[in-house]
mmCIF file of C-alpha atoms in Angstrom:
data_model
loop_
_atom_site.group_PDB
_atom_site.id
_atom_site.type_symbol
_atom_site.label_atom_id
_atom_site.label_comp_id
_atom_site.label_asym_id
_atom_site.label_seq_id
_atom_site.Cartn_x
_atom_site.Cartn_y
_atom_site.Cartn_z
ATOM 1 C CA MET A 1 -12.999 41.914 24.764
ATOM 2 C CA ILE A 2 -13.997 39.575 27.658
ATOM 3 C CA TYR A 3 -16.350 37.729 25.622
ATOM 4 C CA ILE A 4 -13.757 37.140 22.713
ATOM 5 C CA TRP A 5 -11.114 36.131 25.222
ATOM 6 C CA VAL A 6 -13.589 33.410 26.565
ATOM 7 C CA LYS A 7 -14.556 32.504 23.133
ATOM 8 C CA MET A 8 -11.232 31.912 22.150
ATOM 9 C CA LYS A 9 -10.298 29.828 25.271
ATOM 10 C CA ASN A 10 -13.156 27.712 24.689
ATOM 11 C CA ILE A 11 -12.070 26.968 21.088
ATOM 12 C CA LYS A 12 -8.600 26.414 22.255
ATOM 13 C CA GLN A 13 -9.947 23.655 24.809
ATOM 14 C CA LYS A 14 -12.196 22.072 22.136
ATOM 15 C CA LEU A 15 -8.989 21.771 19.767
ATOM 16 C CA LEU A 16 -6.839 20.398 22.594
ATOM 17 C CA HIS A 17 -9.641 17.774 23.439
ATOM 18 C CA ILE A 18 -9.779 17.030 19.651
ATOM 19 C CA ILE A 19 -5.985 16.312 19.648
ATOM 20 C CA TYR A 20 -5.833 14.548 22.653
ATOM 21 C CA ALA A 21 -8.788 12.311 21.421
ATOM 22 C CA SER A 22 -7.140 11.629 18.206
ATOM 23 C CA ILE A 23 -3.858 10.441 19.528
ATOM 24 C CA PRO A 24 -4.957 6.726 19.951
ATOM 25 C CA TYR A 25 -6.125 6.694 16.159
ATOM 26 C CA LEU A 26 -2.811 8.474 15.116
ATOM 27 C CA ALA A 27 -0.949 5.944 16.794
ATOM 28 C CA TYR A 28 -2.810 3.014 15.164
ATOM 29 C CA SER A 29 -2.022 4.753 11.999
ATOM 30 C CA ILE A 30 1.679 4.864 12.599
ATOM 31 C CA LEU A 31 2.210 1.596 13.724
ATOM 32 C CA LEU A 32 0.158 0.166 10.503
ATOM 33 C CA LEU A 33 2.600 2.323 8.483
ATOM 34 C CA LEU A 34 5.648 0.799 10.009
ATOM 35 C CA ILE A 35 4.074 -2.781 9.636
ATOM 36 C CA PHE A 36 3.121 -2.186 6.078
ATOM 37 C CA GLY A 37 6.118 -0.219 5.239
ATOM 38 C CA ARG A 38 7.455 -0.427 1.589
ATOM 39 C CA SER A 39 4.045 -2.599 0.519
ATOM 40 C CA LEU A 40 2.100 0.489 0.502
ATOM 41 C CA PHE A 41 3.998 2.136 -2.173
ATOM 42 C CA PRO A 42 5.140 -0.992 -4.333
ATOM 43 C CA SER A 43 6.809 -1.009 -7.817
ATOM 44 C CA ALA A 44 4.872 -1.542 -10.990
ATOM 45 C CA HIS A 45 5.949 -5.032 -10.815
ATOM 46 C CA GLN A 46 5.134 -5.714 -7.104
ATOM 47 C CA TYR A 47 2.113 -6.232 -5.077
ATOM 48 C CA LEU A 48 1.154 -7.584 -1.467
ATOM 49 C CA PHE A 49 1.067 -11.197 -2.078
ATOM 50 C CA GLY A 50 -2.329 -13.337 -1.295
ATOM 51 C CA TRP A 51 -3.333 -16.571 -2.776
ATOM 52 C CA ASP A 52 -7.132 -15.432 -3.438
ATOM 53 C CA VAL A 53 -5.559 -11.975 -4.676
ATOM 54 C CA LEU A 54 -3.444 -13.856 -7.173
ATOM 55 C CA ASP A 55 -6.322 -16.213 -8.406
ATOM 56 C CA PHE A 56 -9.304 -14.005 -8.281
ATOM 57 C CA HIS A 57 -9.090 -10.260 -6.655
ATOM 58 C CA TYR A 58 -6.400 -8.851 -8.693
ATOM 59 C CA TYR A 59 -8.252 -9.455 -11.809
ATOM 60 C CA ASN A 60 -11.407 -7.990 -10.542
ATOM 61 C CA ARG A 61 -9.977 -4.851 -9.351
ATOM 62 C CA PHE A 62 -8.148 -4.478 -12.789
ATOM 63 C CA PHE A 63 -11.593 -4.857 -14.513
ATOM 64 C CA PHE A 64 -13.135 -2.518 -12.043
ATOM 65 C CA GLN A 65 -10.512 0.137 -12.688
ATOM 66 C CA ASN A 66 -10.422 -0.163 -16.590
ATOM 67 C CA SER A 67 -14.054 0.050 -16.635
ATOM 68 C CA ILE A 68 -14.410 3.020 -14.398
ATOM 69 C CA ARG A 69 -11.487 4.964 -16.327
ATOM 70 C CA SER A 70 -13.315 4.258 -19.557
ATOM 71 C CA GLY A 71 -16.483 5.761 -18.287
ATOM 72 C CA VAL A 72 -18.247 2.282 -18.347
ATOM 73 C CA ILE A 73 -20.460 0.897 -15.643
ATOM 74 C CA PRO A 74 -18.988 -2.744 -15.390
ATOM 75 C CA TRP A 75 -22.613 -4.452 -14.947
ATOM 76 C CA TRP A 76 -21.192 -7.666 -15.986
ATOM 77 C CA ASN A 77 -17.669 -9.367 -16.130
ATOM 78 C CA PRO A 78 -17.471 -11.408 -19.466
ATOM 79 C CA TYR A 79 -13.919 -12.751 -18.496
ATOM 80 C CA GLN A 80 -14.427 -15.112 -15.711
ATOM 81 C CA PHE A 81 -16.347 -18.241 -16.420
ATOM 82 C CA SER A 82 -18.843 -18.028 -19.033
ATOM 83 C CA GLY A 83 -19.438 -14.574 -17.666
ATOM 84 C CA LEU A 84 -21.157 -13.250 -14.358
ATOM 85 C CA PRO A 85 -22.677 -10.130 -12.638
ATOM 86 C CA PHE A 86 -20.087 -7.569 -11.210
ATOM 87 C CA PHE A 87 -21.917 -4.651 -10.416
ATOM 88 C CA VAL A 88 -23.645 -6.564 -7.520
ATOM 89 C CA GLY A 89 -21.147 -9.187 -7.135
ATOM 90 C CA ALA A 90 -20.873 -10.626 -3.739
ATOM 91 C CA ASP A 91 -16.827 -10.529 -3.679
ATOM 92 C CA GLY A 92 -16.371 -6.998 -2.913
ATOM 93 C CA GLY A 93 -16.337 -5.522 -6.257
ATOM 94 C CA ILE A 94 -19.588 -3.725 -5.336
ATOM 95 C CA LEU A 95 -19.749 -0.081 -6.827
ATOM 96 C CA PHE A 96 -21.916 0.751 -3.673
ATOM 97 C CA TYR A 97 -18.968 0.142 -1.351
ATOM 98 C CA PRO A 98 -16.947 2.798 -0.782
ATOM 99 C CA LEU A 99 -13.317 1.824 -0.425
ATOM 100 C CA THR A 100 -13.778 -0.160 -3.414
ATOM 101 C CA TRP A 101 -13.109 3.299 -5.257
ATOM 102 C CA LEU A 102 -9.637 3.158 -4.020
ATOM 103 C CA PHE A 103 -8.964 0.954 -7.146
ATOM 104 C CA ALA A 104 -10.615 3.633 -9.261
ATOM 105 C CA PHE A 105 -7.720 6.135 -8.249
ATOM 106 C CA LEU A 106 -4.894 4.076 -7.300
ATOM 107 C CA PRO A 107 -2.870 1.526 -9.362
ATOM 108 C CA VAL A 108 -4.382 -1.915 -8.391
ATOM 109 C CA ASN A 109 -1.367 -3.172 -6.420
ATOM 110 C CA MET A 110 -1.187 -0.412 -4.527
ATOM 111 C CA GLY A 111 -4.770 -0.034 -4.065
ATOM 112 C CA ILE A 112 -4.453 -3.853 -2.333
ATOM 113 C CA SER A 113 -2.194 -2.612 0.123
ATOM 114 C CA TRP A 114 -4.365 0.546 1.055
ATOM 115 C CA PHE A 115 -7.271 -1.818 1.281
ATOM 116 C CA TYR A 116 -5.847 -3.846 3.837
ATOM 117 C CA PHE A 117 -4.476 -1.072 5.596
ATOM 118 C CA PHE A 118 -7.840 0.860 6.006
ATOM 119 C CA HIS A 119 -9.732 -1.883 7.006
ATOM 120 C CA ILE A 120 -7.287 -3.248 9.654
ATOM 121 C CA LEU A 121 -7.149 0.337 10.900
ATOM 122 C CA ILE A 122 -10.986 0.476 10.995
ATOM 123 C CA ALA A 123 -10.973 -2.851 13.073
ATOM 124 C CA MET A 124 -8.080 -1.293 15.568
ATOM 125 C CA ILE A 125 -10.305 1.823 16.129
ATOM 126 C CA GLY A 126 -13.618 0.233 16.526
ATOM 127 C CA MET A 127 -12.175 -2.194 19.236
ATOM 128 C CA TYR A 128 -10.600 0.569 20.994
ATOM 129 C CA ILE A 129 -14.187 2.651 20.761
ATOM 130 C CA LEU A 130 -16.001 -0.264 22.084
ATOM 131 C CA MET A 131 -13.529 -1.184 24.926
ATOM 132 C CA ARG A 132 -13.440 2.157 26.050
ATOM 133 C CA HIS A 133 -16.884 1.901 26.903
ATOM 134 C CA PHE A 134 -15.980 -0.232 29.678
ATOM 135 C CA PHE A 135 -12.149 0.089 30.156
ATOM 136 C CA PRO A 136 -9.523 2.917 30.618
ATOM 137 C CA PRO A 137 -7.712 4.383 27.627
ATOM 138 C CA LEU A 138 -4.514 2.105 27.821
ATOM 139 C CA PRO A 139 -6.133 -1.293 27.942
ATOM 140 C CA SER A 140 -8.365 -0.198 25.498
ATOM 141 C CA TRP A 141 -5.654 0.961 22.974
ATOM 142 C CA ILE A 142 -3.833 -2.107 23.350
ATOM 143 C CA GLY A 143 -7.133 -4.110 22.942
ATOM 144 C CA GLY A 144 -7.345 -2.241 19.800
ATOM 145 C CA ILE A 145 -4.008 -3.561 18.774
ATOM 146 C CA ILE A 146 -4.465 -7.129 19.812
ATOM 147 C CA PHE A 147 -7.765 -7.344 17.693
ATOM 148 C CA GLY A 148 -6.362 -5.892 14.489
ATOM 149 C CA LEU A 149 -3.200 -7.943 14.530
ATOM 150 C CA THR A 150 -4.930 -11.138 15.595
ATOM 151 C CA GLY A 151 -5.054 -14.455 14.020
ATOM 152 C CA TYR A 152 -8.185 -13.342 11.997
ATOM 153 C CA PHE A 153 -6.760 -10.590 10.116
ATOM 154 C CA ILE A 154 -3.111 -11.020 9.277
ATOM 155 C CA PRO A 155 -3.139 -14.587 8.122
ATOM 156 C CA ARG A 156 -5.879 -13.544 5.689
ATOM 157 C CA VAL A 157 -3.328 -11.103 4.171
ATOM 158 C CA LEU A 158 -1.483 -14.017 3.014
ATOM 159 C CA THR A 159 -4.503 -16.091 1.959
ATOM 160 C CA GLY A 160 -5.591 -12.857 0.119
ATOM 161 C CA THR A 161 -9.215 -12.967 1.475
ATOM 162 C CA MET A 162 -9.513 -9.062 1.180
ATOM 163 C CA VAL A 163 -13.394 -9.289 1.782
ATOM 164 C CA ASN A 164 -13.073 -11.433 4.990
ATOM 165 C CA ILE A 165 -10.869 -8.631 6.500
ATOM 166 C CA ALA A 166 -13.134 -5.789 5.230
ATOM 167 C CA SER A 167 -16.349 -7.044 6.693
ATOM 168 C CA ALA A 168 -14.958 -8.311 9.864
ATOM 169 C CA SER A 169 -13.429 -4.989 10.303
ATOM 170 C CA TYR A 170 -16.662 -3.512 11.144
ATOM 171 C CA LEU A 171 -17.605 -5.944 13.951
ATOM 172 C CA PRO A 172 -16.648 -3.824 17.000
ATOM 173 C CA ILE A 173 -18.227 -0.461 16.121
ATOM 174 C CA VAL A 174 -21.436 -2.635 15.177
ATOM 175 C CA PHE A 175 -21.507 -3.928 18.560
ATOM 176 C CA PHE A 176 -20.827 -0.527 20.124
ATOM 177 C CA LEU A 177 -23.316 1.108 18.717
ATOM 178 C CA PHE A 178 -26.055 -1.598 19.343
ATOM 179 C CA TRP A 179 -24.957 -1.538 22.796
ATOM 180 C CA ARG A 180 -25.222 2.134 23.318
ATOM 181 C CA ALA A 181 -28.628 1.919 21.910
ATOM 182 C CA ILE A 182 -30.059 -0.752 23.963
ATOM 183 C CA GLU A 183 -28.744 0.712 27.252
ATOM 184 C CA ASN A 184 -30.279 4.107 26.876
ATOM 185 C CA VAL A 185 -33.559 4.918 27.888
ATOM 186 C CA SER A 186 -34.563 7.680 25.441
ATOM 187 C CA LEU A 187 -36.779 6.137 22.515
ATOM 188 C CA ARG A 188 -35.421 8.752 20.249
ATOM 189 C CA ILE A 189 -31.742 8.218 20.770
ATOM 190 C CA ILE A 190 -32.371 4.672 20.799
ATOM 191 C CA ASN A 191 -33.988 4.990 17.087
ATOM 192 C CA ARG A 192 -30.785 7.055 16.034
ATOM 193 C CA ARG A 193 -28.377 4.705 17.302
ATOM 194 C CA VAL A 194 -30.185 1.788 15.851
ATOM 195 C CA MET A 195 -30.025 3.525 12.601
ATOM 196 C CA TYR A 196 -26.264 4.101 13.016
ATOM 197 C CA SER A 197 -25.523 0.511 13.637
ATOM 198 C CA SER A 198 -27.709 -0.325 10.829
ATOM 199 C CA PHE A 199 -25.628 1.721 8.501
ATOM 200 C CA ILE A 200 -22.476 0.370 9.771
ATOM 201 C CA LEU A 201 -24.025 -3.380 9.127
ATOM 202 C CA THR A 202 -24.700 -2.267 5.493
ATOM 203 C CA LEU A 203 -21.119 -1.312 4.910
ATOM 204 C CA GLN A 204 -20.261 -4.651 6.441
ATOM 205 C CA LEU A 205 -22.638 -6.272 4.159
ATOM 206 C CA LEU A 206 -21.471 -4.467 1.099
ATOM 207 C CA ALA A 207 -17.883 -5.235 1.923
ATOM 208 C CA GLY A 208 -18.290 -8.490 0.362
ATOM 209 C CA ALA A 209 -18.085 -11.341 3.082
ATOM 210 C CA GLN A 210 -22.007 -11.645 3.636
ATOM 211 C CA ARG A 211 -21.965 -14.268 6.287
ATOM 212 C CA MET A 212 -19.712 -11.970 8.549
ATOM 213 C CA SER A 213 -23.321 -9.818 8.699
ATOM 214 C CA TYR A 214 -24.944 -12.977 9.742
ATOM 215 C CA TYR A 215 -22.677 -13.691 12.528
ATOM 216 C CA SER A 216 -22.810 -9.899 13.340
ATOM 217 C CA LEU A 217 -26.865 -10.221 13.711
ATOM 218 C CA LEU A 218 -26.678 -13.519 15.780
ATOM 219 C CA GLY A 219 -24.373 -11.581 18.099
ATOM 220 C CA LEU A 220 -26.278 -8.676 18.453
ATOM 221 C CA GLY A 221 -29.368 -10.954 19.134
ATOM 222 C CA LEU A 222 -27.750 -13.031 21.611
ATOM 223 C CA THR A 223 -26.496 -9.871 23.248
ATOM 224 C CA ALA A 224 -29.873 -8.422 23.517
ATOM 225 C CA VAL A 225 -31.277 -11.573 25.190
ATOM 226 C CA VAL A 226 -28.501 -11.892 27.753
ATOM 227 C CA TYR A 227 -28.962 -8.151 28.367
ATOM 228 C CA SER A 228 -32.578 -8.279 28.788
ATOM 229 C CA LEU A 229 -32.285 -11.170 31.315
ATOM 230 C CA VAL A 230 -29.420 -9.355 33.194
ATOM 231 C CA LYS A 231 -31.785 -6.408 33.319
ATOM 232 C CA LYS A 232 -34.851 -8.258 34.765
#
């Protein structure tokens, strides 16, 4: 009986720890739900406007959705220019990118809003995790809000550059994982964390704005150099 009581107490403590640790992420979600509001559930004749969405992305997502629902793999898009590759297109219509599949299940106009929602949420959470490595919880949480609602992300909703928002959202978590890797002395842990960082870099690359991955690699390289000089 004592063993069961101790076991239940440990489970309760773990659950409370998980709930407490989830509060910042839930707060970000609620904040973004309030910001996006009705745009997350638009009527059939509405969508969250953006210039590139109007000119390009809406039709790409619509083509992707129709192809998948018809049981066809969209290797080639015959409707733009004289035709162009779609399956491995560099515009974020890549089938290997997980959040592209939002458009297979949601109406395109709704999928656009949720695509923005999830990526700005990823940006906020990533920055919070990165800052928590150096600062207390409250400043870190505020830092996540500032990063997610900064001039890089929100104006790009109006411009409709979906892939820029998607790729940039992974930047903080890439740096966090890389930093955790280089500050560790265990080769096994370093290898594991470099693998995690490489996985996030892959997501960033598949999200569509490939130059953001180049910027990330450049930043990681500079970080490694500065860290090595400081540690000498």
